[in-house]
JSON list of C-alpha atoms in Angstrom, two decimals:
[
{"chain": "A", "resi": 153, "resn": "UNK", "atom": "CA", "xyz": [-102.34, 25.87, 10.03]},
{"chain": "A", "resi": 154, "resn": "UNK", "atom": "CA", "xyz": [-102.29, 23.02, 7.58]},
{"chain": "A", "resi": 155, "resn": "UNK", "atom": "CA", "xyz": [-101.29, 25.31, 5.04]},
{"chain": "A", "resi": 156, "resn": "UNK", "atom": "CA", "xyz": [-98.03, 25.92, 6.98]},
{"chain": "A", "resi": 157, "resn": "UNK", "atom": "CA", "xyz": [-97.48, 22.16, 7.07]},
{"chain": "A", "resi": 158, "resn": "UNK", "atom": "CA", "xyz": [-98.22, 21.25, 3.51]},
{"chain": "A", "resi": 159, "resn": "UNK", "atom": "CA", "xyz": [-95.54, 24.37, 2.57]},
{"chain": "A", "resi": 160, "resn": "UNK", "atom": "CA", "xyz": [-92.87, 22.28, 4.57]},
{"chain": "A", "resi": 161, "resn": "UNK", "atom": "CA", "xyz": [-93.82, 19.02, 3.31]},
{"chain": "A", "resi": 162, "resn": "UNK", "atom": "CA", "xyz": [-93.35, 20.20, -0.47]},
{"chain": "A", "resi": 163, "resn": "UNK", "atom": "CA", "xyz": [-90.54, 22.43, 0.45]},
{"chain": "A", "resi": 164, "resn": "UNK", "atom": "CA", "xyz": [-88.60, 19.79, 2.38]},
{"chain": "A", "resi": 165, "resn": "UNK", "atom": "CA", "xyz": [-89.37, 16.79, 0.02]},
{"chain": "A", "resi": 166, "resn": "UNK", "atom": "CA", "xyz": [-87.97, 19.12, -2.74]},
{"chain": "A", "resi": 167, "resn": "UNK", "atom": "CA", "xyz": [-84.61, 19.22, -0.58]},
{"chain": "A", "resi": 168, "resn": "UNK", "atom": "CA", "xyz": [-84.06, 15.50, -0.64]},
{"chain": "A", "resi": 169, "resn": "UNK", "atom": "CA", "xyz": [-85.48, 14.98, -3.97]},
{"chain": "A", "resi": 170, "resn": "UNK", "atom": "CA", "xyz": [-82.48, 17.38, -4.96]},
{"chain": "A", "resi": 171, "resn": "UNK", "atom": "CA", "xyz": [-80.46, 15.31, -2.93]},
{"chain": "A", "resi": 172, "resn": "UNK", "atom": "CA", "xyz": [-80.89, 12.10, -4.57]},
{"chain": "A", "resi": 173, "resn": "UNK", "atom": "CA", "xyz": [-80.69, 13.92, -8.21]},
{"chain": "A", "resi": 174, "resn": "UNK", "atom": "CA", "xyz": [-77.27, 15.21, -7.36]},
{"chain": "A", "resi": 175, "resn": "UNK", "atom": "CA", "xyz": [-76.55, 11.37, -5.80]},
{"chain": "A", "resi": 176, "resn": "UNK", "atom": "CA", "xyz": [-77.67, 9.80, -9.12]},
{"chain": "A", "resi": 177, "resn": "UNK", "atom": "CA", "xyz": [-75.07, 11.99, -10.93]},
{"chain": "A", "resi": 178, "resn": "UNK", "atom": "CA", "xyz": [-72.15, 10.48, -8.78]},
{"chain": "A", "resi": 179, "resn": "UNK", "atom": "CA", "xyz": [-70.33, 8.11, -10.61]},
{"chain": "A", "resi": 180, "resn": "UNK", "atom": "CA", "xyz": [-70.54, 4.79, -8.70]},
{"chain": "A", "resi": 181, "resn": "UNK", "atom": "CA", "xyz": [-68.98, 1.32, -10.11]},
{"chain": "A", "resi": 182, "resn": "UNK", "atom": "CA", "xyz": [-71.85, 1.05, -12.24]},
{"chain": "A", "resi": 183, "resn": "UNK", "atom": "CA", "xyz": [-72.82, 2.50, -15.66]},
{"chain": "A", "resi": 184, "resn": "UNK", "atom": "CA", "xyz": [-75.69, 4.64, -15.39]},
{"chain": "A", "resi": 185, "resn": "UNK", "atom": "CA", "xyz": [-77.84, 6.72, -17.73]},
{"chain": "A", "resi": 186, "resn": "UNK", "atom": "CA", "xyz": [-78.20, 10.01, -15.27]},
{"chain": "A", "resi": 187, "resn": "UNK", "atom": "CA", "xyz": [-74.11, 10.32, -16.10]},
{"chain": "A", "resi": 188, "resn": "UNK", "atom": "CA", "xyz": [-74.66, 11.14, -19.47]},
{"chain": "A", "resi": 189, "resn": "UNK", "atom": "CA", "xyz": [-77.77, 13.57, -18.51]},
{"chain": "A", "resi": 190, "resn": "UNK", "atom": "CA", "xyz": [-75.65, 16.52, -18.04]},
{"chain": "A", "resi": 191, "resn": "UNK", "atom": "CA", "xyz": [-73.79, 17.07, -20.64]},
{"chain": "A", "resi": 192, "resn": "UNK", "atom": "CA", "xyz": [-74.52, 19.11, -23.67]},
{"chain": "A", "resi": 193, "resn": "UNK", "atom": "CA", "xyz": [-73.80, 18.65, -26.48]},
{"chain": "A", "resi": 194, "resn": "UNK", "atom": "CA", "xyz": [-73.40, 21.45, -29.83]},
{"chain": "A", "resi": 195, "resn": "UNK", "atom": "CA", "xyz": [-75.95, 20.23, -32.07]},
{"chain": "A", "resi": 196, "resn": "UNK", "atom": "CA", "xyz": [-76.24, 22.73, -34.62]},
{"chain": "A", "resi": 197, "resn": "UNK", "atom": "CA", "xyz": [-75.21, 25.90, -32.55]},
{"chain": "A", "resi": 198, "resn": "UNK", "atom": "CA", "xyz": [-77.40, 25.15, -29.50]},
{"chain": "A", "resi": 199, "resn": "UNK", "atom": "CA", "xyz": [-76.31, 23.38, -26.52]},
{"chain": "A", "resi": 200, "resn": "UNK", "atom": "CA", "xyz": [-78.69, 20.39, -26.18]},
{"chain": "A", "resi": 201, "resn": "UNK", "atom": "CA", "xyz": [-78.93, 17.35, -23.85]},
{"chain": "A", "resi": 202, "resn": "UNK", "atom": "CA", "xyz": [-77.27, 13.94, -24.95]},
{"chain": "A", "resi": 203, "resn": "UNK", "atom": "CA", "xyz": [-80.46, 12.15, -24.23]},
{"chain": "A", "resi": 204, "resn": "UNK", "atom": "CA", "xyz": [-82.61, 14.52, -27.01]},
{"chain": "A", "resi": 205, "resn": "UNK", "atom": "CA", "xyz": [-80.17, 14.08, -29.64]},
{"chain": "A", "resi": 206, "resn": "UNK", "atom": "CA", "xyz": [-79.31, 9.98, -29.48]},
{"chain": "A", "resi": 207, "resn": "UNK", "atom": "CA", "xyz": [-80.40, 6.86, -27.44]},
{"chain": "A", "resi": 208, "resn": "UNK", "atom": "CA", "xyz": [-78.49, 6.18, -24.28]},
{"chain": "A", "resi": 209, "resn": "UNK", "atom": "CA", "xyz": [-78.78, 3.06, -22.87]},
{"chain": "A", "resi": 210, "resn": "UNK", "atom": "CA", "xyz": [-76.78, 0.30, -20.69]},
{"chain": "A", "resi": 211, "resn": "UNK", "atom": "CA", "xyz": [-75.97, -2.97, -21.80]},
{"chain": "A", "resi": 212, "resn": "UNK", "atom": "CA", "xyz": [-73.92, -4.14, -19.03]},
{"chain": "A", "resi": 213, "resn": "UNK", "atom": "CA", "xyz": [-72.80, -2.73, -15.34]},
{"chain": "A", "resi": 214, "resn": "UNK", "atom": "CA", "xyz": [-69.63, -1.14, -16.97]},
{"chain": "A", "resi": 215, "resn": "UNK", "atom": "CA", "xyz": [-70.76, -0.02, -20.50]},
{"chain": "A", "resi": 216, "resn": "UNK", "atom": "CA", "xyz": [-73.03, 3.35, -21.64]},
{"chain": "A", "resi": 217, "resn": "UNK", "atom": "CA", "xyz": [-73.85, 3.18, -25.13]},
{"chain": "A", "resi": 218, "resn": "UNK", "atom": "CA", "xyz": [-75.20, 6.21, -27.13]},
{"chain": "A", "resi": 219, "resn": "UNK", "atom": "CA", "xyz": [-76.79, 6.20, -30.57]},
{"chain": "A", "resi": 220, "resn": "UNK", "atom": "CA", "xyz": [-77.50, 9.42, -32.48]},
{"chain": "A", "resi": 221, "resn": "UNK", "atom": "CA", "xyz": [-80.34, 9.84, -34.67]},
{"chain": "A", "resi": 222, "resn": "UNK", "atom": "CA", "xyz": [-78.37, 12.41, -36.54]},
{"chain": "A", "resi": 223, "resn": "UNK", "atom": "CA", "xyz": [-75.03, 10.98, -38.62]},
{"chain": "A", "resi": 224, "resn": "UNK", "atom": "CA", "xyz": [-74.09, 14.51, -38.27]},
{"chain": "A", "resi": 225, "resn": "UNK", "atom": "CA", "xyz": [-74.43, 14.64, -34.08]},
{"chain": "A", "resi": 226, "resn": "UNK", "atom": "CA", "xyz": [-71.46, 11.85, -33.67]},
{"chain": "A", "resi": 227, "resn": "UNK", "atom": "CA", "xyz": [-68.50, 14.29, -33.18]},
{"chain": "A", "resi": 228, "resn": "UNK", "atom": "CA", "xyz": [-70.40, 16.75, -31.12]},
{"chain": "A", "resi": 229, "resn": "UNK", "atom": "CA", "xyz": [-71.70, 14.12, -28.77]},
{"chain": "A", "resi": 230, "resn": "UNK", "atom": "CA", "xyz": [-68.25, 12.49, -28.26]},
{"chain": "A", "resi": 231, "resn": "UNK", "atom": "CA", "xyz": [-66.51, 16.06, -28.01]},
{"chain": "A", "resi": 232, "resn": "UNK", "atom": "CA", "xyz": [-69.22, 17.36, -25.28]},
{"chain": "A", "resi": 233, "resn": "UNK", "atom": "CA", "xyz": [-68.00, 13.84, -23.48]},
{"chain": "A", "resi": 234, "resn": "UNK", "atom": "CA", "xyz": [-64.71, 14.55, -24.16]},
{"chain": "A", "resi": 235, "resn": "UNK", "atom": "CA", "xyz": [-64.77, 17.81, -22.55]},
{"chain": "A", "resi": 236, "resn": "UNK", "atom": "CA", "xyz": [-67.19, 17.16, -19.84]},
{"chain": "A", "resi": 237, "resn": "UNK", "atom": "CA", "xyz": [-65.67, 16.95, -16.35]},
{"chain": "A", "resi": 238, "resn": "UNK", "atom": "CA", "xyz": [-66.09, 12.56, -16.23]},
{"chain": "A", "resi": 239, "resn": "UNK", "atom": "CA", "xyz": [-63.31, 11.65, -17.74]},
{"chain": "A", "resi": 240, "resn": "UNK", "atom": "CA", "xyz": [-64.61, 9.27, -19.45]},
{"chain": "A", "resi": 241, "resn": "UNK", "atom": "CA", "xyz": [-63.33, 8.29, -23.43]},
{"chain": "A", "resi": 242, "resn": "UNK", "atom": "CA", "xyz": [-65.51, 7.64, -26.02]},
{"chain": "A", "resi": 243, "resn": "UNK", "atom": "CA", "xyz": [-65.17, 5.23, -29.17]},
{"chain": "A", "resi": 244, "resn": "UNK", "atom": "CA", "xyz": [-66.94, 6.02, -32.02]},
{"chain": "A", "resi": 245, "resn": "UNK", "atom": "CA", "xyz": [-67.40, 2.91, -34.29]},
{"chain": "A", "resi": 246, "resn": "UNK", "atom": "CA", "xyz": [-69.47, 4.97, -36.80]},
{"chain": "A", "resi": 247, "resn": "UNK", "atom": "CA", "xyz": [-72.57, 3.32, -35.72]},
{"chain": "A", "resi": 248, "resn": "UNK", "atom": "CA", "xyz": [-72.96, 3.94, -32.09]},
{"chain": "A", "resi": 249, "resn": "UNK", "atom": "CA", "xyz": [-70.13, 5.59, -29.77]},
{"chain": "A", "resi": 250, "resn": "UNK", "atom": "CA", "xyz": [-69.65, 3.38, -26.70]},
{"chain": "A", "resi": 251, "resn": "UNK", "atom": "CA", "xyz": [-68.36, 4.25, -22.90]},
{"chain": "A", "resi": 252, "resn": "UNK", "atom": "CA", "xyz": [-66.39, 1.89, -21.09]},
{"chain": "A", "resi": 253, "resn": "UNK", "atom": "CA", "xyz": [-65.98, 3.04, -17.35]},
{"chain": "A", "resi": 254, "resn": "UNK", "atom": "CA", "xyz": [-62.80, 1.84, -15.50]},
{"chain": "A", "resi": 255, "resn": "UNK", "atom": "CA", "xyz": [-63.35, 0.22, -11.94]},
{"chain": "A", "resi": 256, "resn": "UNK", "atom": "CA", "xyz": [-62.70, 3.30, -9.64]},
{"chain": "A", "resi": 257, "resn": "UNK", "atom": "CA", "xyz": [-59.72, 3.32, -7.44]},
{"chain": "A", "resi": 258, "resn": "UNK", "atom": "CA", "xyz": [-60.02, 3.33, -3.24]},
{"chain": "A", "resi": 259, "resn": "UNK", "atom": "CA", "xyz": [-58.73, 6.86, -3.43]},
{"chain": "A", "resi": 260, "resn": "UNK", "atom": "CA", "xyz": [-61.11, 8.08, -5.61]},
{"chain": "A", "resi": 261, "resn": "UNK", "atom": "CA", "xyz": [-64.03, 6.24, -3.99]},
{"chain": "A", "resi": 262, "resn": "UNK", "atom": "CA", "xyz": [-63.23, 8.02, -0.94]},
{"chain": "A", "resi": 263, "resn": "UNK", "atom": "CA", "xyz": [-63.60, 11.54, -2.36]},
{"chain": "A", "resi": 264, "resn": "UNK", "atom": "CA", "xyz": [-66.74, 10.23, -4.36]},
{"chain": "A", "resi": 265, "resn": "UNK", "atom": "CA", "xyz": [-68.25, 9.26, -0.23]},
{"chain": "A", "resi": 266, "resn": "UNK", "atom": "CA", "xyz": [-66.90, 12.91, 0.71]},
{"chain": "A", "resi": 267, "resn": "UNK", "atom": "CA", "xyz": [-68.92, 14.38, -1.84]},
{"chain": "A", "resi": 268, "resn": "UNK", "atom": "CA", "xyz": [-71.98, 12.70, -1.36]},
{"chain": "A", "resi": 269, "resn": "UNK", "atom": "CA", "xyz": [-71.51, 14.03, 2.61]},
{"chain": "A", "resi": 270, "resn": "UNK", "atom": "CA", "xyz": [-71.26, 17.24, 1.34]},
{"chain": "A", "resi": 271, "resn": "UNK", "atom": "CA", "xyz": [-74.15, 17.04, -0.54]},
{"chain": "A", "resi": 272, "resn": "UNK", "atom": "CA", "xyz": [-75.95, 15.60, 1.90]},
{"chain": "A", "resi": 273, "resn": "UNK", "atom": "CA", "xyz": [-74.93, 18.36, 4.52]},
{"chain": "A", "resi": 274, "resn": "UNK", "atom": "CA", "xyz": [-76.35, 21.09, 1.88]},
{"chain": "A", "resi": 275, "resn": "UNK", "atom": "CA", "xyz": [-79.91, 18.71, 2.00]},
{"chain": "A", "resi": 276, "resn": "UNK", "atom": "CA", "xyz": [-80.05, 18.97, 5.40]},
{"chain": "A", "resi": 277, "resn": "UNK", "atom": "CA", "xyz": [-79.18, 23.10, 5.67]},
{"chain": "A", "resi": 278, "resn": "UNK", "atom": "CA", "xyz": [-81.86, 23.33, 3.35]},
{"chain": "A", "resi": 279, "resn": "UNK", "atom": "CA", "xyz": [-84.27, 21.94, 4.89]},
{"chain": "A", "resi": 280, "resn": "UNK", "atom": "CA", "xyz": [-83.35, 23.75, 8.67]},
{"chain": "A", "resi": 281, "resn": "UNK", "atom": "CA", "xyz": [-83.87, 26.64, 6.72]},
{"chain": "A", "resi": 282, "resn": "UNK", "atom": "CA", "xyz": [-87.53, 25.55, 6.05]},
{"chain": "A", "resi": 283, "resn": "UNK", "atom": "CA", "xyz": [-88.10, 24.65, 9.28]},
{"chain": "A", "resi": 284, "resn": "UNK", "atom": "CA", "xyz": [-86.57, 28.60, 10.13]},
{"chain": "A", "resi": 285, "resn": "UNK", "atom": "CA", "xyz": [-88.69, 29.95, 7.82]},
{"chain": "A", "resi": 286, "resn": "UNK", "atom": "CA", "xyz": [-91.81, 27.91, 9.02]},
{"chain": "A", "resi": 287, "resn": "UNK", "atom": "CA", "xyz": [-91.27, 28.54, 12.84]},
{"chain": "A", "resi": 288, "resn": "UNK", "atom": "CA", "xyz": [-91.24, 32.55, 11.60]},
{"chain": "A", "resi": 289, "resn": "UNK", "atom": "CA", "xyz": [-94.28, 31.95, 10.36]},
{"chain": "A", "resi": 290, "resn": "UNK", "atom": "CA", "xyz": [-96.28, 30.16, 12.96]},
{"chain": "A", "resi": 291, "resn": "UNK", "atom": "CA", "xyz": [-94.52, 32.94, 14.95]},
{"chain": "A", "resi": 292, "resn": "UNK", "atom": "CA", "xyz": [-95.91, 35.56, 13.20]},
{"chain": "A", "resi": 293, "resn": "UNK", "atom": "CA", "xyz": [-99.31, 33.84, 12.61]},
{"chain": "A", "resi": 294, "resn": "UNK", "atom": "CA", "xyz": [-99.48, 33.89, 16.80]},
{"chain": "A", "resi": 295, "resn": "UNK", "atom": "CA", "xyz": [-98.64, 37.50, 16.63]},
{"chain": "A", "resi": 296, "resn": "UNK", "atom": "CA", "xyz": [-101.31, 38.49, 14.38]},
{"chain": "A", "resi": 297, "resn": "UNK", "atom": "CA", "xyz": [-103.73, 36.55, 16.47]},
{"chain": "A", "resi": 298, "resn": "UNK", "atom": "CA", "xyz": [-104.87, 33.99, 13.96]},
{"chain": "A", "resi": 299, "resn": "UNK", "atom": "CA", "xyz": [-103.48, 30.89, 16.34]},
{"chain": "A", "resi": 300, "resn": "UNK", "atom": "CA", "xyz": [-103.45, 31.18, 19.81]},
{"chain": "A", "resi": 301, "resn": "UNK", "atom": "CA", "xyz": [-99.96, 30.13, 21.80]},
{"chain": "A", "resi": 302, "resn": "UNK", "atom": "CA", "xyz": [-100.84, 26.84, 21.99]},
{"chain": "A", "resi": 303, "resn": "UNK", "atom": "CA", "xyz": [-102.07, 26.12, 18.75]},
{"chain": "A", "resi": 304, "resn": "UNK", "atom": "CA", "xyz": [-98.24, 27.47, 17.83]},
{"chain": "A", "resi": 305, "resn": "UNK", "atom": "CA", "xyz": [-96.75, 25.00, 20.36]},
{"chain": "A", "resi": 306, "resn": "UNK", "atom": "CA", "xyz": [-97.99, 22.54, 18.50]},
{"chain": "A", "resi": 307, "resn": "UNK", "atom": "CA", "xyz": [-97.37, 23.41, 15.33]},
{"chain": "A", "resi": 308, "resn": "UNK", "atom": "CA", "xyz": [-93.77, 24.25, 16.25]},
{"chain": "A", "resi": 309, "resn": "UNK", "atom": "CA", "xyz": [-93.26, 20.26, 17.58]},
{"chain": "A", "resi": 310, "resn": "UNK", "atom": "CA", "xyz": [-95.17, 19.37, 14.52]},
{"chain": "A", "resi": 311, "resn": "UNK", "atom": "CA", "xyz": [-92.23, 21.21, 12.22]},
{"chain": "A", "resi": 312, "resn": "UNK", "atom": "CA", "xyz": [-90.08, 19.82, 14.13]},
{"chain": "A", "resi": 313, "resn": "UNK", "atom": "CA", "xyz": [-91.36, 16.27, 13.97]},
{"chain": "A", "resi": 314, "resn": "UNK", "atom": "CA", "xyz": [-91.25, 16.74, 10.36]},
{"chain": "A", "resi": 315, "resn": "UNK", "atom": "CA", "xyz": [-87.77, 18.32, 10.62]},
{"chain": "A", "resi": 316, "resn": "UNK", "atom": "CA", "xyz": [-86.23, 15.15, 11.97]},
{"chain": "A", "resi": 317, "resn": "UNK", "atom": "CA", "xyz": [-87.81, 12.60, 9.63]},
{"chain": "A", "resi": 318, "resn": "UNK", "atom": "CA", "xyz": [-86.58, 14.53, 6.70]},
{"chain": "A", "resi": 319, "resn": "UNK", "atom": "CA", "xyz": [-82.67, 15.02, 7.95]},
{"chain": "A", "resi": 320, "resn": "UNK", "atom": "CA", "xyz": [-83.47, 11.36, 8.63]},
{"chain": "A", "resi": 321, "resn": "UNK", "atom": "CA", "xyz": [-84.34, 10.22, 5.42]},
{"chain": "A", "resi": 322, "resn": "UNK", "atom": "CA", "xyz": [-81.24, 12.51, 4.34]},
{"chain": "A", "resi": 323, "resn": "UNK", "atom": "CA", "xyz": [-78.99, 10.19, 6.27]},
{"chain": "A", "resi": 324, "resn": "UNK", "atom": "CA", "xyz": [-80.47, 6.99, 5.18]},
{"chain": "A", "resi": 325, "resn": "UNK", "atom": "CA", "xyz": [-79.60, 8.10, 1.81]},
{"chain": "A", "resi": 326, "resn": "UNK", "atom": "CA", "xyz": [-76.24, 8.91, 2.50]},
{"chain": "A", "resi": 327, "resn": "UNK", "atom": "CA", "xyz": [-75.59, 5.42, 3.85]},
{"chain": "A", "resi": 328, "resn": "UNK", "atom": "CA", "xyz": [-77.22, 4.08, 1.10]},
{"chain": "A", "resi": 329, "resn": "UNK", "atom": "CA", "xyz": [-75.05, 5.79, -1.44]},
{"chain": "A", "resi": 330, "resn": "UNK", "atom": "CA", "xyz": [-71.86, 5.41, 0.93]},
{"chain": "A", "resi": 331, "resn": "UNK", "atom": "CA", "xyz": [-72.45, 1.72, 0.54]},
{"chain": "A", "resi": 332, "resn": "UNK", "atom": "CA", "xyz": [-73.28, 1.87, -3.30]},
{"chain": "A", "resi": 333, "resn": "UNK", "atom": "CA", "xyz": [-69.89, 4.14, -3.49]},
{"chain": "A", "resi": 334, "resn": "UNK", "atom": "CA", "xyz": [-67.63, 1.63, -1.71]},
{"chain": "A", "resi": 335, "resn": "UNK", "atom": "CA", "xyz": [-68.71, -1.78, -2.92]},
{"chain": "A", "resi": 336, "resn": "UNK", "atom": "CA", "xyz": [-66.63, -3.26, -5.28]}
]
């Protein structure tokens, strides 16, 4: 029975833990390294991360700044930002190329909020679909005659119970980002 339990913990903390990677990769007001994470970059014929081929780091609330270690790595890091979907224009002073990111605009800060719901929406399917697949097999652990009908009662409301704090944590999150999203 606790091995049913544990399976939904993991499985369900995996669903929000995917739910605040794909929040960190929203673009708020602020500058943040997890924008830059990613894209890849052509560094000698391979598609590699930004972060493995220069230093990315965040002077200030509006500025990214990235540093390759390789002279040669400038133009494919600022064409992989270029062409990534961001929209975001890099300047390349030879040294270091540097990100400025423009206050968003109310429109777009509303489609950023619907996106996080949507997201959000696809955390909380997922982890229904745990709680599916967990019910099935407390069912089927009943059937077999390893729990009685009580013990599955139990563990049922105990999916359950674990259910709702999840999708609840799911929503706290949301506000949380909603509020990031829309602050000026």
């Amino acid at each position: 029975m606790p091995a049913v339990i544990d399976d939904g913990k993991k499985r369900m903390a995996g669903a929000l833990s995917s739910l605040t990677k794909e929040f960190s990769r929203l673009r708020t007001g602020r500058a943040s390294v997890t924008l830059i994470e990613p894209i890849m970059a052509d560094y000698y014929g391979n598609p590699t991360p930004v972060g493995q081929i220069a230093s990315v780091s965040v002077p200030d609330a509006r500025t990214i700044t990235i540093q390759p270690w390789d002279k040669a790595a400038f133009g494919a890091v600022e064409k992989a930002i270029l062409k990534s979907d961001l929209g975001l224009n890099p300047v390349n002073d030879g040294k270091m190329i540097r990100i400025s990111l423009p206050p968003l605009t109310e429109e777009r800060r509303k489609d950023l909020v619907k996106l996080a719901k949507k997201f959000t929406e696809e955390a909380k399917v997922a982890v229904r679909n745990v709680r599916r697949d967990l019910n099935e097999a407390t069912k089927k652990l009943q059937k077999d005659k390893d729990i009685t009908e009580d013990e599955q009662r139990k563990l049922e409301a105990e999916v359950q119970k674990l259910t709702d704090e999840t999708i609840k944590k799911c929503d706290e999150a949301f506000s949380a980002k909603e509020k990031e999203i829309l602050e000026l």
